[in-house]
CSV table of C-alpha atoms in Angstrom, one decimal:
chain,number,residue,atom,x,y,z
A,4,UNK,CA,-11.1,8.3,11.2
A,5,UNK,CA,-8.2,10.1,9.4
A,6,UNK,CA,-5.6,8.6,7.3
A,7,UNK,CA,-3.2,8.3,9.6
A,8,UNK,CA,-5.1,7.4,12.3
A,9,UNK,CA,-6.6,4.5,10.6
A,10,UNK,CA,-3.0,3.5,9.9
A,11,UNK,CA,-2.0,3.4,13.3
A,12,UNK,CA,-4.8,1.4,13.9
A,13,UNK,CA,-4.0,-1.6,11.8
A,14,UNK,CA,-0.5,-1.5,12.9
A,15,UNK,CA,-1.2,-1.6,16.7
A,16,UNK,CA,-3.9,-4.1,16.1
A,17,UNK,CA,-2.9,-6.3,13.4
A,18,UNK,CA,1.0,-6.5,14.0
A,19,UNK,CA,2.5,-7.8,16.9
A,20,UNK,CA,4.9,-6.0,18.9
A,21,UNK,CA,7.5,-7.8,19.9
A,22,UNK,CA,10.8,-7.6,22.1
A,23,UNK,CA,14.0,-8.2,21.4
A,24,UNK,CA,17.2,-6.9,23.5
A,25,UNK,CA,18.5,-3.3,22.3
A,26,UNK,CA,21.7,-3.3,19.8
A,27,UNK,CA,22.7,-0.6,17.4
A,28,UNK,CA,24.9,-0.4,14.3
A,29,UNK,CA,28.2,-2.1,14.9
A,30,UNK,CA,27.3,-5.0,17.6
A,31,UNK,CA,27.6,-8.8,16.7
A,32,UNK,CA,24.4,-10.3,17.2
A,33,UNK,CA,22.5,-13.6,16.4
A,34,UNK,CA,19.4,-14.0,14.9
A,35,UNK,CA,17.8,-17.3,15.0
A,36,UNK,CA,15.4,-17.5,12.1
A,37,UNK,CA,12.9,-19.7,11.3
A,38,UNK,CA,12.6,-21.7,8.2
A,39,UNK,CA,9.9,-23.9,7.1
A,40,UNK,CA,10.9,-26.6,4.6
A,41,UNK,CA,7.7,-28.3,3.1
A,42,UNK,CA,5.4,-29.6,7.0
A,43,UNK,CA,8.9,-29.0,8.9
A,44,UNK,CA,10.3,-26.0,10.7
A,45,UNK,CA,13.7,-25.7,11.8
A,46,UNK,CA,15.5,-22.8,13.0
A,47,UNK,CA,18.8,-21.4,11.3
A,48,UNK,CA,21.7,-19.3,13.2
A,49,UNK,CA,22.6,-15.8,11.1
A,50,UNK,CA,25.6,-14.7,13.1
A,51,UNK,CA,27.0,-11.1,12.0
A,52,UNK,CA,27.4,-7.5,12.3
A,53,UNK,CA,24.9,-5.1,12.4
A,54,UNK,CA,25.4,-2.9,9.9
A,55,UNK,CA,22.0,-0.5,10.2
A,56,UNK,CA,18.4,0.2,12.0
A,57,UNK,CA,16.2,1.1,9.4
A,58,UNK,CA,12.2,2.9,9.3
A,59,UNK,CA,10.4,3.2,12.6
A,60,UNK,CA,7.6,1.3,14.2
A,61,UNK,CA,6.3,-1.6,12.9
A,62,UNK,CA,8.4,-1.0,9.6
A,63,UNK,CA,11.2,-0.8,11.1
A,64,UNK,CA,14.1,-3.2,10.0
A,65,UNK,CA,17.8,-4.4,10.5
A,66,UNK,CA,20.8,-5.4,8.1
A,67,UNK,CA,23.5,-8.0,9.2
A,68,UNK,CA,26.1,-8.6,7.5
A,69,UNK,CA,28.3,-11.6,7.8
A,70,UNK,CA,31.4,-13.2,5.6
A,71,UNK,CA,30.7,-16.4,4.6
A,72,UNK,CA,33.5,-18.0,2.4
A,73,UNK,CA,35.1,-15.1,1.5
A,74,UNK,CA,32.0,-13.3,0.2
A,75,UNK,CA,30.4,-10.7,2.4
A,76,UNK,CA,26.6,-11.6,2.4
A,77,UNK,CA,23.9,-9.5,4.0
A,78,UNK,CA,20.4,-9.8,5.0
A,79,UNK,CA,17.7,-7.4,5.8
A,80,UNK,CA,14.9,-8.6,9.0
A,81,UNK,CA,11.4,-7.0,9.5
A,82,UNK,CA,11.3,-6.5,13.4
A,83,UNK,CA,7.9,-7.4,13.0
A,84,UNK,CA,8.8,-10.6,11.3
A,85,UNK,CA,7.1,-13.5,12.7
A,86,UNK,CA,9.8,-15.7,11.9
A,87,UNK,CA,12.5,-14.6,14.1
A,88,UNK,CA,12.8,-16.6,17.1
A,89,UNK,CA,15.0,-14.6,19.6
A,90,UNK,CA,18.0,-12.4,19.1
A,91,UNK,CA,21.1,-12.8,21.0
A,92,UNK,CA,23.9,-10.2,21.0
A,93,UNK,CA,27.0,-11.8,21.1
A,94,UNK,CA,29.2,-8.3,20.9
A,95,UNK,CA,28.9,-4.6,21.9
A,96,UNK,CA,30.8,-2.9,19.3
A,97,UNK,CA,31.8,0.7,19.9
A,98,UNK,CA,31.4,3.0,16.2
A,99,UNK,CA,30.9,6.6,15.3
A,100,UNK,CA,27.9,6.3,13.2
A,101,UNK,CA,25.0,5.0,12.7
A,102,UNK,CA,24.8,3.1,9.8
A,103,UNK,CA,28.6,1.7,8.9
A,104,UNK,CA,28.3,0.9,5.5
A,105,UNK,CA,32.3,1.5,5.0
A,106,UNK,CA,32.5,-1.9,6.8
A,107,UNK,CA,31.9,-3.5,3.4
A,108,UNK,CA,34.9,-2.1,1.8
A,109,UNK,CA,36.8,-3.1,4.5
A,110,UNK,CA,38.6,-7.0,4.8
A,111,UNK,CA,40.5,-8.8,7.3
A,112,UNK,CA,42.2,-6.9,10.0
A,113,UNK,CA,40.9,-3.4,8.9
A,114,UNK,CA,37.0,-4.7,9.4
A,115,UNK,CA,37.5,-5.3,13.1
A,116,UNK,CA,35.4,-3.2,15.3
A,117,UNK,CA,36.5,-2.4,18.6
A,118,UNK,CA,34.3,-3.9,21.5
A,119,UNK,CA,32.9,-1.6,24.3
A,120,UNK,CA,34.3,-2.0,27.8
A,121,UNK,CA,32.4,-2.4,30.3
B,13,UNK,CA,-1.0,1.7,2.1
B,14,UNK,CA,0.6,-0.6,5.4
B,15,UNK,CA,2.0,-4.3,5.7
B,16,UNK,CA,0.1,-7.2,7.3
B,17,UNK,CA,1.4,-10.2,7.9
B,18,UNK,CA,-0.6,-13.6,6.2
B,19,UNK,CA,-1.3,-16.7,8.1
B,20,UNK,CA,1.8,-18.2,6.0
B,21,UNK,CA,3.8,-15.0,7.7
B,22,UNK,CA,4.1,-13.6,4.6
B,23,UNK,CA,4.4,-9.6,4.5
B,24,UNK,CA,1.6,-8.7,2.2
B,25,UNK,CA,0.9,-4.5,1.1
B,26,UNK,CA,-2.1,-3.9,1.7
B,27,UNK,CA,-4.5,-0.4,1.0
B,28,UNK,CA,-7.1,0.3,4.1
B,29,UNK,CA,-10.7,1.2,3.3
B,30,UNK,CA,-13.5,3.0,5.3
B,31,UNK,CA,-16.2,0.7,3.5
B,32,UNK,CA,-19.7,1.9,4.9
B,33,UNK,CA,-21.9,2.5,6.9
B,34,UNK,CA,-23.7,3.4,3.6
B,35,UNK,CA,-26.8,4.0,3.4
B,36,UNK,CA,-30.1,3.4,1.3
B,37,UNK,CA,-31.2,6.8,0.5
B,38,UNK,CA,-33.1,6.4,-2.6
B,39,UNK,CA,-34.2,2.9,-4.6
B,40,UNK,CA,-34.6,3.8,-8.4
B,41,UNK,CA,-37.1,1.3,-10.1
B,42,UNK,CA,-38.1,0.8,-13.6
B,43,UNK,CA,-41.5,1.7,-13.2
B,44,UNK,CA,-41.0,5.1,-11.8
B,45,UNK,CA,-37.1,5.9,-13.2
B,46,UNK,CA,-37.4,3.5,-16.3
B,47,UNK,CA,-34.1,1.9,-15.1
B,48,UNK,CA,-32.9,0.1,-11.7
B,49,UNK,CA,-30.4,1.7,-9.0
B,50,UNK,CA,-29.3,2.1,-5.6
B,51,UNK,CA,-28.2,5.5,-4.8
B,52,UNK,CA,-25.9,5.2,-1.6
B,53,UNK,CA,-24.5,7.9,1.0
B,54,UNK,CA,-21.7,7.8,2.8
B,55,UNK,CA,-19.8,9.7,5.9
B,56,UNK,CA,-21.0,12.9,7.8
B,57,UNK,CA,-21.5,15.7,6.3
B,58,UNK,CA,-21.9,19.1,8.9
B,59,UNK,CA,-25.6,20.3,8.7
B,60,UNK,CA,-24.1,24.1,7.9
B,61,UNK,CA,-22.5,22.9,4.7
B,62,UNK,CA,-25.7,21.2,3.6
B,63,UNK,CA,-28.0,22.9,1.4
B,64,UNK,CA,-31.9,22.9,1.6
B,65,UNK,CA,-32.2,20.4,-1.5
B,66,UNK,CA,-29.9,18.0,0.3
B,67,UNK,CA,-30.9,18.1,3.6
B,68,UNK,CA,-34.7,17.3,2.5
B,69,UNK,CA,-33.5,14.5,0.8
B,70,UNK,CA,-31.6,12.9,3.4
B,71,UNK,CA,-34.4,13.7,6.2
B,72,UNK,CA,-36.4,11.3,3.7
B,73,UNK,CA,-34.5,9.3,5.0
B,74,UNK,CA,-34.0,10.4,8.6
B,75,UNK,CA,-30.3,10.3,8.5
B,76,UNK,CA,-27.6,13.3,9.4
B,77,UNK,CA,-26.5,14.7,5.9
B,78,UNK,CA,-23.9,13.0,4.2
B,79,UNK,CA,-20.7,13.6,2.4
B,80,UNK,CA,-20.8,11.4,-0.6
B,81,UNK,CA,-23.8,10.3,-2.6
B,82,UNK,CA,-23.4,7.6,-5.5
B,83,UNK,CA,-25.6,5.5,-7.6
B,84,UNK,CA,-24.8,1.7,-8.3
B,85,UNK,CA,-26.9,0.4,-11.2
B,86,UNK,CA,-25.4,-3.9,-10.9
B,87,UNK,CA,-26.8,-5.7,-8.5
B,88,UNK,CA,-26.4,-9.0,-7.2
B,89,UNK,CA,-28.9,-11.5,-8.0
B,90,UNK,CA,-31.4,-12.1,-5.3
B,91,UNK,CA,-30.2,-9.3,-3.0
B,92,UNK,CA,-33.2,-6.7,-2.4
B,93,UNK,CA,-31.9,-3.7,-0.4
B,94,UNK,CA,-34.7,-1.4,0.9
B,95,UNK,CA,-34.6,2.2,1.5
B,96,UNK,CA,-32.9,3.0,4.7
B,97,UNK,CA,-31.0,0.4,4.6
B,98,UNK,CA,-27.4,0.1,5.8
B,99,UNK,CA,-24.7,-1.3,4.1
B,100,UNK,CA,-21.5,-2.3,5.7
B,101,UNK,CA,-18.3,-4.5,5.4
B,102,UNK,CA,-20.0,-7.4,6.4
B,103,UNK,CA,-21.0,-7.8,2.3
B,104,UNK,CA,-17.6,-8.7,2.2
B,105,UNK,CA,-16.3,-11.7,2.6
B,106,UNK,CA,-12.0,-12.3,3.7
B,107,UNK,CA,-10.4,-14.1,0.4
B,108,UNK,CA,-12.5,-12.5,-2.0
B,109,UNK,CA,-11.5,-10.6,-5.2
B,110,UNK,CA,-12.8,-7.3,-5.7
B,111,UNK,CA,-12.1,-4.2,-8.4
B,112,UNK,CA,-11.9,-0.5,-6.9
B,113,UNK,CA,-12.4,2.3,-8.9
B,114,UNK,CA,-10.9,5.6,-8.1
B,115,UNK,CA,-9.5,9.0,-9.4
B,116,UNK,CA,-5.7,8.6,-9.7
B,117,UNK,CA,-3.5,11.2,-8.5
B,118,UNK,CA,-2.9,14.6,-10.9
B,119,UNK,CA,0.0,14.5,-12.6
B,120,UNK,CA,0.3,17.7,-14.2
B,121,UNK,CA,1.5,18.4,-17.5
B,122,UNK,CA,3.7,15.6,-18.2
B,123,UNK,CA,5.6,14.5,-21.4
B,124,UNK,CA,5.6,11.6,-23.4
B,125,UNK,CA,8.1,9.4,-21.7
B,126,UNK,CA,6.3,9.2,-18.5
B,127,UNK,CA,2.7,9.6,-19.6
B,128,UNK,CA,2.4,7.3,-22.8
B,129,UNK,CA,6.2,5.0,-21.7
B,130,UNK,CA,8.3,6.5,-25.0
B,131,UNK,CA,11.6,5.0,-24.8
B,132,UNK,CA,13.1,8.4,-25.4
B,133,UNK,CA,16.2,9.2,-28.1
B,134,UNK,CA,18.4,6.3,-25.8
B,135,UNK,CA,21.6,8.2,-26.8
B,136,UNK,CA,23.4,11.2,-25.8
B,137,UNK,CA,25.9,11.1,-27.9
B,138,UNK,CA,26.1,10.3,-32.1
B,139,UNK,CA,24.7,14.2,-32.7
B,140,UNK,CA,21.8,14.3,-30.1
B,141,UNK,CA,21.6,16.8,-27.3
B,142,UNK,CA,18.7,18.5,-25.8
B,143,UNK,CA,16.0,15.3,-26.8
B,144,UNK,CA,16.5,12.7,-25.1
B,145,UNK,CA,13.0,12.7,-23.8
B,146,UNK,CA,11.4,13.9,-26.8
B,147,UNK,CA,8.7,12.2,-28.6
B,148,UNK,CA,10.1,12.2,-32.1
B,149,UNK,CA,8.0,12.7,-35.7
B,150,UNK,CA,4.2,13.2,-35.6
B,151,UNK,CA,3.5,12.3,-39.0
B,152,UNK,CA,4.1,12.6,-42.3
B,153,UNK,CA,5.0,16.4,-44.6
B,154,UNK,CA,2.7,16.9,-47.3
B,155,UNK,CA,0.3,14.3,-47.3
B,156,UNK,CA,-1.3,14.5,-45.0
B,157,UNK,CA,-0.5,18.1,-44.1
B,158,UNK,CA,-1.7,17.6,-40.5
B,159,UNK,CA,-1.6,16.1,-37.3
B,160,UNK,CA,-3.8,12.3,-37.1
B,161,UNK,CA,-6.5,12.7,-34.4
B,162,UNK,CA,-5.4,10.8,-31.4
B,163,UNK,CA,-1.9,11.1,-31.8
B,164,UNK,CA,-0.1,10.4,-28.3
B,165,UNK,CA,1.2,13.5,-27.3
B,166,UNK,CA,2.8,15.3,-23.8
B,167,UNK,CA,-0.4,16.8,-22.1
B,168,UNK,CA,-2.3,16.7,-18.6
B,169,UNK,CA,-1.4,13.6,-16.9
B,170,UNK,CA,-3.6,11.9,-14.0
B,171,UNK,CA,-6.8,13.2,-12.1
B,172,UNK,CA,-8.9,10.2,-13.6
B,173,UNK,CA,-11.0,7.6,-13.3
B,174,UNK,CA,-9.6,4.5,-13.2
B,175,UNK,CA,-10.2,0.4,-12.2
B,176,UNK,CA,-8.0,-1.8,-10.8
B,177,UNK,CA,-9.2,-5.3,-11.3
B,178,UNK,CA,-9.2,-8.5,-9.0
B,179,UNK,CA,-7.8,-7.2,-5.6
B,180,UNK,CA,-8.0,-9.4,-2.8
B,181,UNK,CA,-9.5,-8.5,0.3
B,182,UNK,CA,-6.7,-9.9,3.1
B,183,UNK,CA,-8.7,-8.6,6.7
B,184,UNK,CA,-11.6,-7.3,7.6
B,185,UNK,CA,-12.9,-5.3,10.6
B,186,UNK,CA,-16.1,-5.4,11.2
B,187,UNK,CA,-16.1,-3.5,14.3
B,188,UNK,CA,-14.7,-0.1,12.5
B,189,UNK,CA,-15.6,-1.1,8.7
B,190,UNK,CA,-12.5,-1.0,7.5
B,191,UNK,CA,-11.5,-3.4,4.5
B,192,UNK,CA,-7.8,-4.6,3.7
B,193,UNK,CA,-6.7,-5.2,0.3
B,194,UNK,CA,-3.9,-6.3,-1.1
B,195,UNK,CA,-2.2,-3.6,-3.3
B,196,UNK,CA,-2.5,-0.3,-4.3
B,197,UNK,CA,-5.6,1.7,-5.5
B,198,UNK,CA,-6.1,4.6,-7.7
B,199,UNK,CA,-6.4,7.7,-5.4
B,200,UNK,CA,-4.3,10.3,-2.9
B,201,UNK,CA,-4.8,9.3,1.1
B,202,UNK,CA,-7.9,10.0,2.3
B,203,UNK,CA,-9.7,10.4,-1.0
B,204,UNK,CA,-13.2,8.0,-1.9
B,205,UNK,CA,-13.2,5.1,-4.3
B,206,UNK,CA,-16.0,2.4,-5.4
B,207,UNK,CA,-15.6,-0.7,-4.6
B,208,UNK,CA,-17.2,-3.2,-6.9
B,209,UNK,CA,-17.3,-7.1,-6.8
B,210,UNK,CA,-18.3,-9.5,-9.2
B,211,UNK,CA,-19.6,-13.2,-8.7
């Protein structure tokens, strides 16, 4: 086998695929996440807006990014991550691009995104 | 290099190997060589590409010609491997630590900064320009009126061979010999490397 077919290999064997619902850069989504604290699990709510799709396949990942007390705070998911229990999307936000990182210079009224209408 | 995830769901880098099917193609004793080896082959190797010499030795055997012959000298105690025999991943065993050897990737000429980790002048300013990267004095004027042997200098960087020590094995896959392991290993894509495992 080649390189890259060896690759895709172990990704389509070893990695599940998952689905999730589709949502770009600029919806509001949910992602509830699992934690494991010591024997327990629980499941945690991260509520915010996408700000990017990132990498393809089973690399590929998302940033949400969410205000929390006045400080902007952002996390990055693996698609692939086994510990994401569902994703809801709570908002269709319409935007130009494709990655809206000028949402983080942006506070208050000015970081609103409009929602799509249906 | 790819990702796995562990059984913890941790995302682990890991390097895939093609380890084997090798095969026995010559046992080296004392008596006859006056020292103890296995000389392996490994991967296809077309018949039109093989010379005369080669293709005698590996009919020896009875096996199609192969790409890549090499000789391991350590052996594990109690473990007799005749000629003909095949190796494959199923030495291995998931958990395991093993060391790879491999020729890194050429560099090219590089200079001192990134081939022997100078620091560099550190300043642009207070009268330097032009050598921020450069390596600085080489020795002393009169005495000793030359150049130490061994002095680290800016030179041909990469393209050797080199170890990396106590890799685990994450996954293996018996069914098309490949071996996971954690990390990276010396080596472009696609090119061989030795895998060695002590116990």
């Amino acid at each position: 086998m080649n390189p890259a077919e060896t690759i895709k290999y172990i990704e389509d064997t070893l990695i599940e695929k998952k689905e999730y619902p589709a949502f770009k850069a600029g919806d509001t989504i949910t992602v509830h996440y699992k934690i494991k604290e010591g024997n327990k699990e629980r499941i945690q709510n991260f509520q915010g807006v996408v700000l990017q799709r990132s990498g393809k396949g089973v690399n590929e990942t998302f940033t949400v990014r969410k205000i929390s007390g006045n400080v902007g705070v952002e996390r990055i998911f693996p698609f692939s991550s086994p510990f994401i229990e569902k994703i809801d999307i709570n908002k269709k936000g319409v935007v130009r691009r494709a990655r809206i990182f000028y949402l983080r210079n942006l506070r208050g009224k000015k970081a609103r995104i409009r929602e799509e209408r249906l | 290099m790819t990702s796995i995830y562990d059984a913890n769901g941790k995302n682990v880098p890991c390097t895939v190997i093609e380890a084997g099917p090798c095969v026995v193609t010559q046992v080296k004793s004392k008596d006859s060589d006056g020292y103890d080896s296995l000389q392996l082959a490994f991967e296809d190797r077309k018949e039109k590409h093989t010379n005369k010499a080669l293709k005698g030795h590996f009919n020896k055997v009875g096996i199609t010609p192969k790409k890549v012959i090499s000789e391991f000298t350590r052996f594990e105690p109690g473990q007799v491997r005749a000629f003909g025999d095949v190796l494959r991943v199923d030495i291995f065993v998931e958990g395991e630590y093993i060391d790879v050897v491999g020729i890194s990737k050429g560099k090219g000429f590089q200079g001192v900064v990134k081939r022997h980790h100078f620091r560099g002048v550190g300043e642009s300013t207070h009268g330097q320009h032009d050598r921020l990267r450069a390596p600085g004095s080489v020795g002393a004027s009169s005495w000793p009126s030359r150049v130490f042997p061994g002095l680290r200098m800016a030179g041909r960087m990469g393209g050797q061979r080199v170890k990396v020590i106590n890799l685990q094995i994450m996954k293996i896959i018996l069914e098309k010999n490949l071996v996971l392991v954690k990390g990276a290993v010396p080596g472009a894509n696609g090119s061989y490397v030795i895998i060695e495992r002590w116990k």
